[in-house]
PDB file of N, CA and C in Angstrom:
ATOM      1  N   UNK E   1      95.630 100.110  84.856  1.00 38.00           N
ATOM      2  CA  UNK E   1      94.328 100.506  85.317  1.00 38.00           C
ATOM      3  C   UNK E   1      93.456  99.275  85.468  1.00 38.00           C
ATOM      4  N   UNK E   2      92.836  99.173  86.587  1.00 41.00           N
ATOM      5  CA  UNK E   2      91.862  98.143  86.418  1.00 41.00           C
ATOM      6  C   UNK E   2      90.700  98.499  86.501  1.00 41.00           C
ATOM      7  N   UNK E   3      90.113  97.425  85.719  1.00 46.00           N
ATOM      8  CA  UNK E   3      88.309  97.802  85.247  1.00 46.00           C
ATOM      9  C   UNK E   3      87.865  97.173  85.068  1.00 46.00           C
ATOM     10  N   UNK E   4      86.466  96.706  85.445  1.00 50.00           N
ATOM     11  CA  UNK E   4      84.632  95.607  85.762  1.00 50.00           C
ATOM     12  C   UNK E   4      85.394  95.431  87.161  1.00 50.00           C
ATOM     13  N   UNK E   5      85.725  96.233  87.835  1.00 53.00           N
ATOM     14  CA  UNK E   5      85.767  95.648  89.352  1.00 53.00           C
ATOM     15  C   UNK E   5      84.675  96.082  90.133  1.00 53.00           C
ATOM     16  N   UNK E   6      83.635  95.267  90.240  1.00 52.00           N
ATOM     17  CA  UNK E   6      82.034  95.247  90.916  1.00 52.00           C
ATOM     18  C   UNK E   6      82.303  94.829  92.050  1.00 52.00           C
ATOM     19  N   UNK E   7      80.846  94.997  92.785  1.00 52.00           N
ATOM     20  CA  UNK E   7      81.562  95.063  94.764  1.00 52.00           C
ATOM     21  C   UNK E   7      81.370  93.311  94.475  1.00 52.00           C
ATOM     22  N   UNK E   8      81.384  92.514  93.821  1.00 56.00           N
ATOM     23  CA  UNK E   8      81.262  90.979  93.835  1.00 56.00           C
ATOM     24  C   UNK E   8      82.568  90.648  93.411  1.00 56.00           C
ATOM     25  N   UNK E   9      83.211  91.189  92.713  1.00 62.00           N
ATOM     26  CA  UNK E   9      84.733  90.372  92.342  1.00 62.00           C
ATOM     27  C   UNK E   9      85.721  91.567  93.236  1.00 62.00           C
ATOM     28  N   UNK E  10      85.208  92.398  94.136  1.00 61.00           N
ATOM     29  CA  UNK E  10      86.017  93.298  94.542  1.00 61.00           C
ATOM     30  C   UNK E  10      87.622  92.503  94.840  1.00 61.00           C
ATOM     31  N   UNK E  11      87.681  91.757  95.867  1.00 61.00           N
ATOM     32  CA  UNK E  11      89.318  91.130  96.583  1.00 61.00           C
ATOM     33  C   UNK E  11      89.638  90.627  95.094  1.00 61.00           C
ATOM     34  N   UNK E  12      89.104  90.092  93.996  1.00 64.00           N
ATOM     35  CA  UNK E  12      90.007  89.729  93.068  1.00 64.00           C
ATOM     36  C   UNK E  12      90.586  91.233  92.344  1.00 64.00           C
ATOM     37  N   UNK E  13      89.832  92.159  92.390  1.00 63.00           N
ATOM     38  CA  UNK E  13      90.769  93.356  91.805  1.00 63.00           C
ATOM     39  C   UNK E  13      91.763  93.688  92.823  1.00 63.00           C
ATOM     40  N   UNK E  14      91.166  93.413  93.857  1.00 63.00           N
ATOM     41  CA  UNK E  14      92.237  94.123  95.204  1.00 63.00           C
ATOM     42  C   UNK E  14      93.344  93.336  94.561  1.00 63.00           C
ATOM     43  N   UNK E  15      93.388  92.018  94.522  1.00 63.00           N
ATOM     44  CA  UNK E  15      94.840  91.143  94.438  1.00 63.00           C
ATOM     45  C   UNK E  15      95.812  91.382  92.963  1.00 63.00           C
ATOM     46  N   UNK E  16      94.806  91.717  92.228  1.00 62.00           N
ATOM     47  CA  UNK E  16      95.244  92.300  90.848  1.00 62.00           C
ATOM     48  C   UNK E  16      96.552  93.455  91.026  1.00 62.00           C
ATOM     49  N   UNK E  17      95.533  94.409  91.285  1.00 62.00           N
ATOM     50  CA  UNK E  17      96.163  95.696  92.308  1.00 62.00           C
ATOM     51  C   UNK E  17      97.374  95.511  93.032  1.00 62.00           C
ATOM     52  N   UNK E  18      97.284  94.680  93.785  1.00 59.00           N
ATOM     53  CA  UNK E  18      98.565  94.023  94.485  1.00 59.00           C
ATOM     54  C   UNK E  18      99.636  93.573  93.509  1.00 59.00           C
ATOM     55  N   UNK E  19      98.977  92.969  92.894  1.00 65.00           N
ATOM     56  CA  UNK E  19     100.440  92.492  92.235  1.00 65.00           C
ATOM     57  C   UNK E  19     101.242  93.717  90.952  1.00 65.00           C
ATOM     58  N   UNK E  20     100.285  94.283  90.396  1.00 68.00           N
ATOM     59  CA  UNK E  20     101.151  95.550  89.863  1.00 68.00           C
ATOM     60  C   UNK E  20     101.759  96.568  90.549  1.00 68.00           C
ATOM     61  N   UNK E  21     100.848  96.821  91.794  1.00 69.00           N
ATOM     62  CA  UNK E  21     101.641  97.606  92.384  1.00 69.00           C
ATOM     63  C   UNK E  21     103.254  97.477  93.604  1.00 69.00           C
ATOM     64  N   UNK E  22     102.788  96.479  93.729  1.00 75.00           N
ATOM     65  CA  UNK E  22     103.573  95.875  94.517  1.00 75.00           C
ATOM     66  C   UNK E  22     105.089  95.194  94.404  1.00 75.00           C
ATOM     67  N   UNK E  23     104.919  94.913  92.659  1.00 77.00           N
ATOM     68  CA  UNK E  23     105.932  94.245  91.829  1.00 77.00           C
ATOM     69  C   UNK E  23     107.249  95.180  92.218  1.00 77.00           C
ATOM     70  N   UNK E  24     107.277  96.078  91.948  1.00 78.00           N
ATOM     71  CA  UNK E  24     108.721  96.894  92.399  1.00 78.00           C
ATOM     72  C   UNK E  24     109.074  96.953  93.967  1.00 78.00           C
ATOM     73  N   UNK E  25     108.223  96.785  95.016  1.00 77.00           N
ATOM     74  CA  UNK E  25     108.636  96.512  96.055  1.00 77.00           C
ATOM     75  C   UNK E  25     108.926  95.221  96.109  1.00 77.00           C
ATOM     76  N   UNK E  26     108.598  94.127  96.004  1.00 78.00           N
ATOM     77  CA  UNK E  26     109.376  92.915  95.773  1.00 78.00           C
ATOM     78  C   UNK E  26     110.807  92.790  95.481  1.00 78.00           C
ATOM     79  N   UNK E  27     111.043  93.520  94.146  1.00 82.00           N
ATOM     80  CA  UNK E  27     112.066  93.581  93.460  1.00 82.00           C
ATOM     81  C   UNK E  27     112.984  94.131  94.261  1.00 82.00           C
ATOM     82  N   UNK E  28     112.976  95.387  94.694  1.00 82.00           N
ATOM     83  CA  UNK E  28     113.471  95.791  95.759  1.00 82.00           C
ATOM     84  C   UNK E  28     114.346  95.527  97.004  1.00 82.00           C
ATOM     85  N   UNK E  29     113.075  94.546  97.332  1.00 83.00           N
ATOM     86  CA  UNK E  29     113.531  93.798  98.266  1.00 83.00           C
ATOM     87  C   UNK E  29     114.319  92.406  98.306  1.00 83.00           C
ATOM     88  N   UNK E  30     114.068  92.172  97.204  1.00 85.00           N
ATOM     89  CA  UNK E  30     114.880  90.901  97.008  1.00 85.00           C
ATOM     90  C   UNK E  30     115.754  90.852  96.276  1.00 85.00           C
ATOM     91  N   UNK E  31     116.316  92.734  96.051  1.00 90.00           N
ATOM     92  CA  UNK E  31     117.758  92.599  95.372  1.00 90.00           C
ATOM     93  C   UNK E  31     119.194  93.270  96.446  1.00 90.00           C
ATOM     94  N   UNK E  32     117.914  93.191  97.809  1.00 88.00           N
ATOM     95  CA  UNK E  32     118.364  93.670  98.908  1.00 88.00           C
ATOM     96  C   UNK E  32     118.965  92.265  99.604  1.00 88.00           C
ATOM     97  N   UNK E  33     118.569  91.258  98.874  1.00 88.00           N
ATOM     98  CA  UNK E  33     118.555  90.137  99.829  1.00 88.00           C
ATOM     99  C   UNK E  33     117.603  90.164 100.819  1.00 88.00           C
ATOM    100  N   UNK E  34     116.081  90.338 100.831  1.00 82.00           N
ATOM    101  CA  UNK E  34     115.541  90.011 101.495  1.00 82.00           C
ATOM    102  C   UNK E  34     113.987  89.664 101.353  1.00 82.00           C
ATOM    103  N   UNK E  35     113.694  88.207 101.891  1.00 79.00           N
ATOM    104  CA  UNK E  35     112.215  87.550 101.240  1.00 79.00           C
ATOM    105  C   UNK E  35     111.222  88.528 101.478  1.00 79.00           C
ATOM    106  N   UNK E  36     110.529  88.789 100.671  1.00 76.00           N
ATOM    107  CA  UNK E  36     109.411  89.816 100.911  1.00 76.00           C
ATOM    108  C   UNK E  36     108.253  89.056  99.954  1.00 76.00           C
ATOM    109  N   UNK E  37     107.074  89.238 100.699  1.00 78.00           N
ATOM    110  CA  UNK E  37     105.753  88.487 100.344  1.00 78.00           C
ATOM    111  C   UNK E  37     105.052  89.861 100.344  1.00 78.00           C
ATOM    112  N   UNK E  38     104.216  89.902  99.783  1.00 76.00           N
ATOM    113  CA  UNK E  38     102.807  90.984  99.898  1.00 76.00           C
ATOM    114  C   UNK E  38     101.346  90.229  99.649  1.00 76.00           C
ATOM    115  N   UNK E  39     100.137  90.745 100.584  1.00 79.00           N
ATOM    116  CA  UNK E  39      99.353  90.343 100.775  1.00 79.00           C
ATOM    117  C   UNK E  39      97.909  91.592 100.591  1.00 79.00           C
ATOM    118  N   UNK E  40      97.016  90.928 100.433  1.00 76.00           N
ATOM    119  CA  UNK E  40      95.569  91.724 100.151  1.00 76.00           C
ATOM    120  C   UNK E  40      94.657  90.799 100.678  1.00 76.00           C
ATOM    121  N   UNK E  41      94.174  91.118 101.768  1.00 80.00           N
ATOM    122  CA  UNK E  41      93.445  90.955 102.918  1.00 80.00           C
ATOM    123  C   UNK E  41      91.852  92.016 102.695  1.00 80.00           C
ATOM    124  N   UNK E  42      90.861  91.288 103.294  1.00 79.00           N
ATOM    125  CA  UNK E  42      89.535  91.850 103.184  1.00 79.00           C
ATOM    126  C   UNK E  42      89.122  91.878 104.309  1.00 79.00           C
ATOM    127  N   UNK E  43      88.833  92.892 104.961  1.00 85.00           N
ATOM    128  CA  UNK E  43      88.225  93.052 106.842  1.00 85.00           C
ATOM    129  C   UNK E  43      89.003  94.440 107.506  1.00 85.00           C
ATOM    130  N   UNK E  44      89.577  94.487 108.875  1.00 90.00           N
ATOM    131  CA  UNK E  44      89.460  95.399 109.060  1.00 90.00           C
ATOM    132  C   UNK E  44      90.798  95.391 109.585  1.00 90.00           C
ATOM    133  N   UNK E  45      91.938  96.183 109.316  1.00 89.00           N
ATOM    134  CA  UNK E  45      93.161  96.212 109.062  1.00 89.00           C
ATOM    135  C   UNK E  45      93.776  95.324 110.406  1.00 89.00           C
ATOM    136  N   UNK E  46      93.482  96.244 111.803  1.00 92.00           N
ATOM    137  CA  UNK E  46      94.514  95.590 112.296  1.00 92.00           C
ATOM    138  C   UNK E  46      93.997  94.164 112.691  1.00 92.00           C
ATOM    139  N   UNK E  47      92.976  93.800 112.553  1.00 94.00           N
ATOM    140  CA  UNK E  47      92.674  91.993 112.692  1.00 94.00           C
ATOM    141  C   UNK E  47      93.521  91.528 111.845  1.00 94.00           C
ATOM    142  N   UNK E  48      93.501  92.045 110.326  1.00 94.00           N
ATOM    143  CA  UNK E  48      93.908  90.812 109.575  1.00 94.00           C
ATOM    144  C   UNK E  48      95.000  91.018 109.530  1.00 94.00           C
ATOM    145  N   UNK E  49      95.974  92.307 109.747  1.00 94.00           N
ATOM    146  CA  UNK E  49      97.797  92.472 109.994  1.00 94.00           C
ATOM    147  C   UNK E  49      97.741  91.384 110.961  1.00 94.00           C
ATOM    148  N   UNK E  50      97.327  91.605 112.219  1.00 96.00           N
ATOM    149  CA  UNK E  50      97.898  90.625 113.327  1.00 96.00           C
ATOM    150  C   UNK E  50      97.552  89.156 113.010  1.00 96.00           C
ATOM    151  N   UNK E  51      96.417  88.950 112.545  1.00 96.00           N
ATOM    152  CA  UNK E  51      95.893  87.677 111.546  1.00 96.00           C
ATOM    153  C   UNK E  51      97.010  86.912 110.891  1.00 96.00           C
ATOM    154  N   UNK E  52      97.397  87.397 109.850  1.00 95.00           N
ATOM    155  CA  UNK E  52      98.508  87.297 109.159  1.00 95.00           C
ATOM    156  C   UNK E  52      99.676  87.279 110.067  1.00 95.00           C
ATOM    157  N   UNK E  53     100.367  87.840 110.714  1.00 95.00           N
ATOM    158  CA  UNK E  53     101.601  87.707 111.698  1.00 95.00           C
ATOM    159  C   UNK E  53     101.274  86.621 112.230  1.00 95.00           C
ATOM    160  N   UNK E  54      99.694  86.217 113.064  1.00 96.00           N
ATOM    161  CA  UNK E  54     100.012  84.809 113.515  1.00 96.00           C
ATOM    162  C   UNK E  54     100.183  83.414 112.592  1.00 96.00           C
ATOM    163  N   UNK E  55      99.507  83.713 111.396  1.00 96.00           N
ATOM    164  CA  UNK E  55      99.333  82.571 109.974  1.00 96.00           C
ATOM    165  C   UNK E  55     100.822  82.486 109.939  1.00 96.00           C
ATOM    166  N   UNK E  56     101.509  83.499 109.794  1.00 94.00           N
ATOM    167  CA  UNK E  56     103.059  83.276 108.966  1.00 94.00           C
ATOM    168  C   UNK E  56     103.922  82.904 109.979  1.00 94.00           C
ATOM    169  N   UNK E  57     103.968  83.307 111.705  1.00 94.00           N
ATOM    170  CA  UNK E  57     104.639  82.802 112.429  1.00 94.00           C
ATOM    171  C   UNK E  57     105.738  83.614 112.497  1.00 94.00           C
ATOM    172  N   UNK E  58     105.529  85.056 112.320  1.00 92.00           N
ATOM    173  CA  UNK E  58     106.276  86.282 112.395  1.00 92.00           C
ATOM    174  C   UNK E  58     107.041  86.316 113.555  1.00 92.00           C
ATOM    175  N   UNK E  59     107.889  86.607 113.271  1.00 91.00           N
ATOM    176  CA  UNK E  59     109.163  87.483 114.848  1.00 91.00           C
ATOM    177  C   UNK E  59     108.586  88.822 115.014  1.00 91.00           C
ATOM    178  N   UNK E  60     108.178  89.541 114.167  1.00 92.00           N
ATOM    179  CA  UNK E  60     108.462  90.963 114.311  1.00 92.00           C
ATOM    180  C   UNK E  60     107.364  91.986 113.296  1.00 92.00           C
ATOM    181  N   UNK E  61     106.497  92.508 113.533  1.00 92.00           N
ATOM    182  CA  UNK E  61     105.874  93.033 112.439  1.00 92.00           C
ATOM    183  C   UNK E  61     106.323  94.971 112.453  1.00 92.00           C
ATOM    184  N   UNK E  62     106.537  95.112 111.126  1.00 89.00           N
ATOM    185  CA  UNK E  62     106.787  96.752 110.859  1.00 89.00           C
ATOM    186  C   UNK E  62     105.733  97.292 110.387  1.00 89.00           C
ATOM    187  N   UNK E  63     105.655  98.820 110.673  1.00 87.00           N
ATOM    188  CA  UNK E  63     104.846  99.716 110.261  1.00 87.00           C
ATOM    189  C   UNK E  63     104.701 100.615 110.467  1.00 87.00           C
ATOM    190  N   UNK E  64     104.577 101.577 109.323  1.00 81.00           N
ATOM    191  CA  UNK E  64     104.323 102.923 109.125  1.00 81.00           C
ATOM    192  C   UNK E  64     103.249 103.531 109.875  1.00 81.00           C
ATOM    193  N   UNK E  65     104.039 104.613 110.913  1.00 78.00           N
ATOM    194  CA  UNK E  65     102.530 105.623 110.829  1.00 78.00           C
ATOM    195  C   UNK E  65     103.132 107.153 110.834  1.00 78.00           C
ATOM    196  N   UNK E  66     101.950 107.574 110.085  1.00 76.00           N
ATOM    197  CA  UNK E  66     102.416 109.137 109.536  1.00 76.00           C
ATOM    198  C   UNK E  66     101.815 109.962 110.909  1.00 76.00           C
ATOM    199  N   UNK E  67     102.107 110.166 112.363  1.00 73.00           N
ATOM    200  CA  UNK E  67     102.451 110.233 113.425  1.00 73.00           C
ATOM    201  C   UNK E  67     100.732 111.160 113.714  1.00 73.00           C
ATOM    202  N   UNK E  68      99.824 111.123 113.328  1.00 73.00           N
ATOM    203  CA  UNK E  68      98.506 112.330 113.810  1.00 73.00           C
ATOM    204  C   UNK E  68      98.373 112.240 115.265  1.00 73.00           C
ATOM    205  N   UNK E  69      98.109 113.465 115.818  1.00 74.00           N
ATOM    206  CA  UNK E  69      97.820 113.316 116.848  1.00 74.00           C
ATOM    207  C   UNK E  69      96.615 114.086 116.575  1.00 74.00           C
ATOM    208  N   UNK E  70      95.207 113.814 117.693  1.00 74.00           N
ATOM    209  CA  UNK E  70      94.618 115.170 118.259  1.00 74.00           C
ATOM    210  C   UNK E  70      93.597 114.375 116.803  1.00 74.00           C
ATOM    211  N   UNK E  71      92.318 115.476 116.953  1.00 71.00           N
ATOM    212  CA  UNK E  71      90.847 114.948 115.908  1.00 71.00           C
ATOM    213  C   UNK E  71      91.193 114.192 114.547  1.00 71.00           C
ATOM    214  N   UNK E  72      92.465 114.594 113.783  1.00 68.00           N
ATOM    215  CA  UNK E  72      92.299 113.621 112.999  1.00 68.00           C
ATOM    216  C   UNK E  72      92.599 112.108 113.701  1.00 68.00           C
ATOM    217  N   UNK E  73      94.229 111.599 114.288  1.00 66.00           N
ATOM    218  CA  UNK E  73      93.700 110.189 114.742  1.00 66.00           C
ATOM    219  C   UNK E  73      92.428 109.975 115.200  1.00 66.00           C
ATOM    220  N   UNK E  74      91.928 110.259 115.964  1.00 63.00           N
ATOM    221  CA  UNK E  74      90.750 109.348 115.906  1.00 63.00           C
ATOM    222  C   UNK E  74      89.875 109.423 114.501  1.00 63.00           C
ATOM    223  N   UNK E  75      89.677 110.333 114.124  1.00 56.00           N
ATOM    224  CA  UNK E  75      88.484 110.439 112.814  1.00 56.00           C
ATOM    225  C   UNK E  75      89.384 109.357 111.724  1.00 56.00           C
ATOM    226  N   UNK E  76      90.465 109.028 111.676  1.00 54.00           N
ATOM    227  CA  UNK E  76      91.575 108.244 110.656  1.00 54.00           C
ATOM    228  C   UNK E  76      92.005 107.106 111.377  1.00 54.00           C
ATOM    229  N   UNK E  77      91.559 107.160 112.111  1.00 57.00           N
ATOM    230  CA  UNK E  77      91.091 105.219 113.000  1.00 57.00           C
ATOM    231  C   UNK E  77      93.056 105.313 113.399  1.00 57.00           C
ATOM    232  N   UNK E  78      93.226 104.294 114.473  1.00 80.00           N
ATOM    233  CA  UNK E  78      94.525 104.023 114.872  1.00 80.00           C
ATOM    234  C   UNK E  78      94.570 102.720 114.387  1.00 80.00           C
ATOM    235  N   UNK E  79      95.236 102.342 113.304  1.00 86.00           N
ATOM    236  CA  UNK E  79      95.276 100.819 113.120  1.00 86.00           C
ATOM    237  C   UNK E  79      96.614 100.238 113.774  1.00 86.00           C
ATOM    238  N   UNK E  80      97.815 101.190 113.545  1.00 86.00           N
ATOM    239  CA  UNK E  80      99.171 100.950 114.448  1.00 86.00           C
ATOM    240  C   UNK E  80      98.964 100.577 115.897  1.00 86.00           C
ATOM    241  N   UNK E  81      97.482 101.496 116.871  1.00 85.00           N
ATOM    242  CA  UNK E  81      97.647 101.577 117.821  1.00 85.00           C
ATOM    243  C   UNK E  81      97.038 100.359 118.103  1.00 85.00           C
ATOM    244  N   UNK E  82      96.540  99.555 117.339  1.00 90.00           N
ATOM    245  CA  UNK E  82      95.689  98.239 117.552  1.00 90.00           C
ATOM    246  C   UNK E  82      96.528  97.276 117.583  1.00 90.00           C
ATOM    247  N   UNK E  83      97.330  97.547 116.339  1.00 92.00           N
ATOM    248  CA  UNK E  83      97.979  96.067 115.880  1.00 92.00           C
ATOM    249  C   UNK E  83      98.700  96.327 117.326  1.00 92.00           C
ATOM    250  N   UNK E  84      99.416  97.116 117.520  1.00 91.00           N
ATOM    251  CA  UNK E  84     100.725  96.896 118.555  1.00 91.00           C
ATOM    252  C   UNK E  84      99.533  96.203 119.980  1.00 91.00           C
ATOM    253  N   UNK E  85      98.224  97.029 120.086  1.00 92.00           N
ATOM    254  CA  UNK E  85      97.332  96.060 121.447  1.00 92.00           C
ATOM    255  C   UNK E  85      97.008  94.964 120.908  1.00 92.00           C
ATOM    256  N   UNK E  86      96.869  94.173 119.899  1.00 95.00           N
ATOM    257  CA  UNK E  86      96.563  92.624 119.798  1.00 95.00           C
ATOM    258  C   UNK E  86      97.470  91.891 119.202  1.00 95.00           C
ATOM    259  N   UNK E  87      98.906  92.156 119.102  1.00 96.00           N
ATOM    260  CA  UNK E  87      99.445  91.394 118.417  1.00 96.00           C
ATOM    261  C   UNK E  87     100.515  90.544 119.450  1.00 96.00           C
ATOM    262  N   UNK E  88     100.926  89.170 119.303  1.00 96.00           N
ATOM    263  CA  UNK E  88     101.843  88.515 119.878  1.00 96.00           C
ATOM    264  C   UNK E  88     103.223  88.461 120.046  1.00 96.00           C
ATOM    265  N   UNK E  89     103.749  89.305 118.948  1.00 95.00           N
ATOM    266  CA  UNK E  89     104.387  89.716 118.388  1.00 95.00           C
ATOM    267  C   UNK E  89     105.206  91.372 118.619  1.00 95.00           C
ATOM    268  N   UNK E  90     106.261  91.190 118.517  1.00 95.00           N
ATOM    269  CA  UNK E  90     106.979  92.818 118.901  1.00 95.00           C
ATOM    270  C   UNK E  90     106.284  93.188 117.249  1.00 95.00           C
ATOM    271  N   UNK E  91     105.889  95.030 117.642  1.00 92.00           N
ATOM    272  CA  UNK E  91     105.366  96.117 116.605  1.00 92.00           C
ATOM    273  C   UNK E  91     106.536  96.983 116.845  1.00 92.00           C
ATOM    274  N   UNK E  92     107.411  97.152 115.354  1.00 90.00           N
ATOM    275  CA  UNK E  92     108.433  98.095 115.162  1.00 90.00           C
ATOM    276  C   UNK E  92     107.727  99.416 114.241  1.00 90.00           C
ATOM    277  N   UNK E  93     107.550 100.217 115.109  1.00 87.00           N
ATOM    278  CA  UNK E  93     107.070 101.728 114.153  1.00 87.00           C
ATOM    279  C   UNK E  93     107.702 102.909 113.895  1.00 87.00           C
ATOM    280  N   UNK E  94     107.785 102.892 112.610  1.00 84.00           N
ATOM    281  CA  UNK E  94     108.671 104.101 112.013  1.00 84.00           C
ATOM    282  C   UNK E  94     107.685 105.211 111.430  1.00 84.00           C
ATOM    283  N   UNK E  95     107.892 106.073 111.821  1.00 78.00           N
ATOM    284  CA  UNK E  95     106.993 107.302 111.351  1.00 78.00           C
ATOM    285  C   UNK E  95     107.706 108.247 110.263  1.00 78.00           C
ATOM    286  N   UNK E  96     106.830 108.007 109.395  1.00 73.00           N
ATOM    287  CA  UNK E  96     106.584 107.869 107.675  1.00 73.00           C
ATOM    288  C   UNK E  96     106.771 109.679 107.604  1.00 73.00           C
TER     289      UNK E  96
END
């Protein structure tokens, strides 16, 4: 559980957060044989996904979308439908 996370140290709980939760996907993945990094980013998703794909020098970015069509996507923002319009990069999407 984390706690004193005030909107001033907010990204340091975010990264906190990250790393407990995240620890078994790592593991995961790297008993799969395969490098896996995780990240906690502050702004607005698909800037800083595609952000990040250009920082790291990505081939390929993946991602989940749990497929909405119709008033909820829009009211639940399209961040898939962004990253795949600004990114340099091929968007592989698997629906969750």
């Amino acid at each position: 559980m984390i706690t004193n996370c005030s909107l001033g140290n907010r990204l340091s709980c975010l990264k906190l957060f990250d790393d407990k939760q995240f620890e078994g996907i790592r593991e995961r993945a790297e008993s799969a044989v395969i490098a896996a990094e995780t990240f906690v980013k502050e702004g607005e998703p698909h800037s800083k996904i595609v952000e990040l794909a250009n920082d790291k020098n990505a081939d390929v970015i993946f991602m989940g979308s749990h497929g909405r069509t119709g008033i909820t996507r829009i009211l639940m923002g399209a961040v898939t439908e962004r990253v795949i319009g600004k990114s340099s990069c091929p968007v592989l999407v698997v629906r969750m």
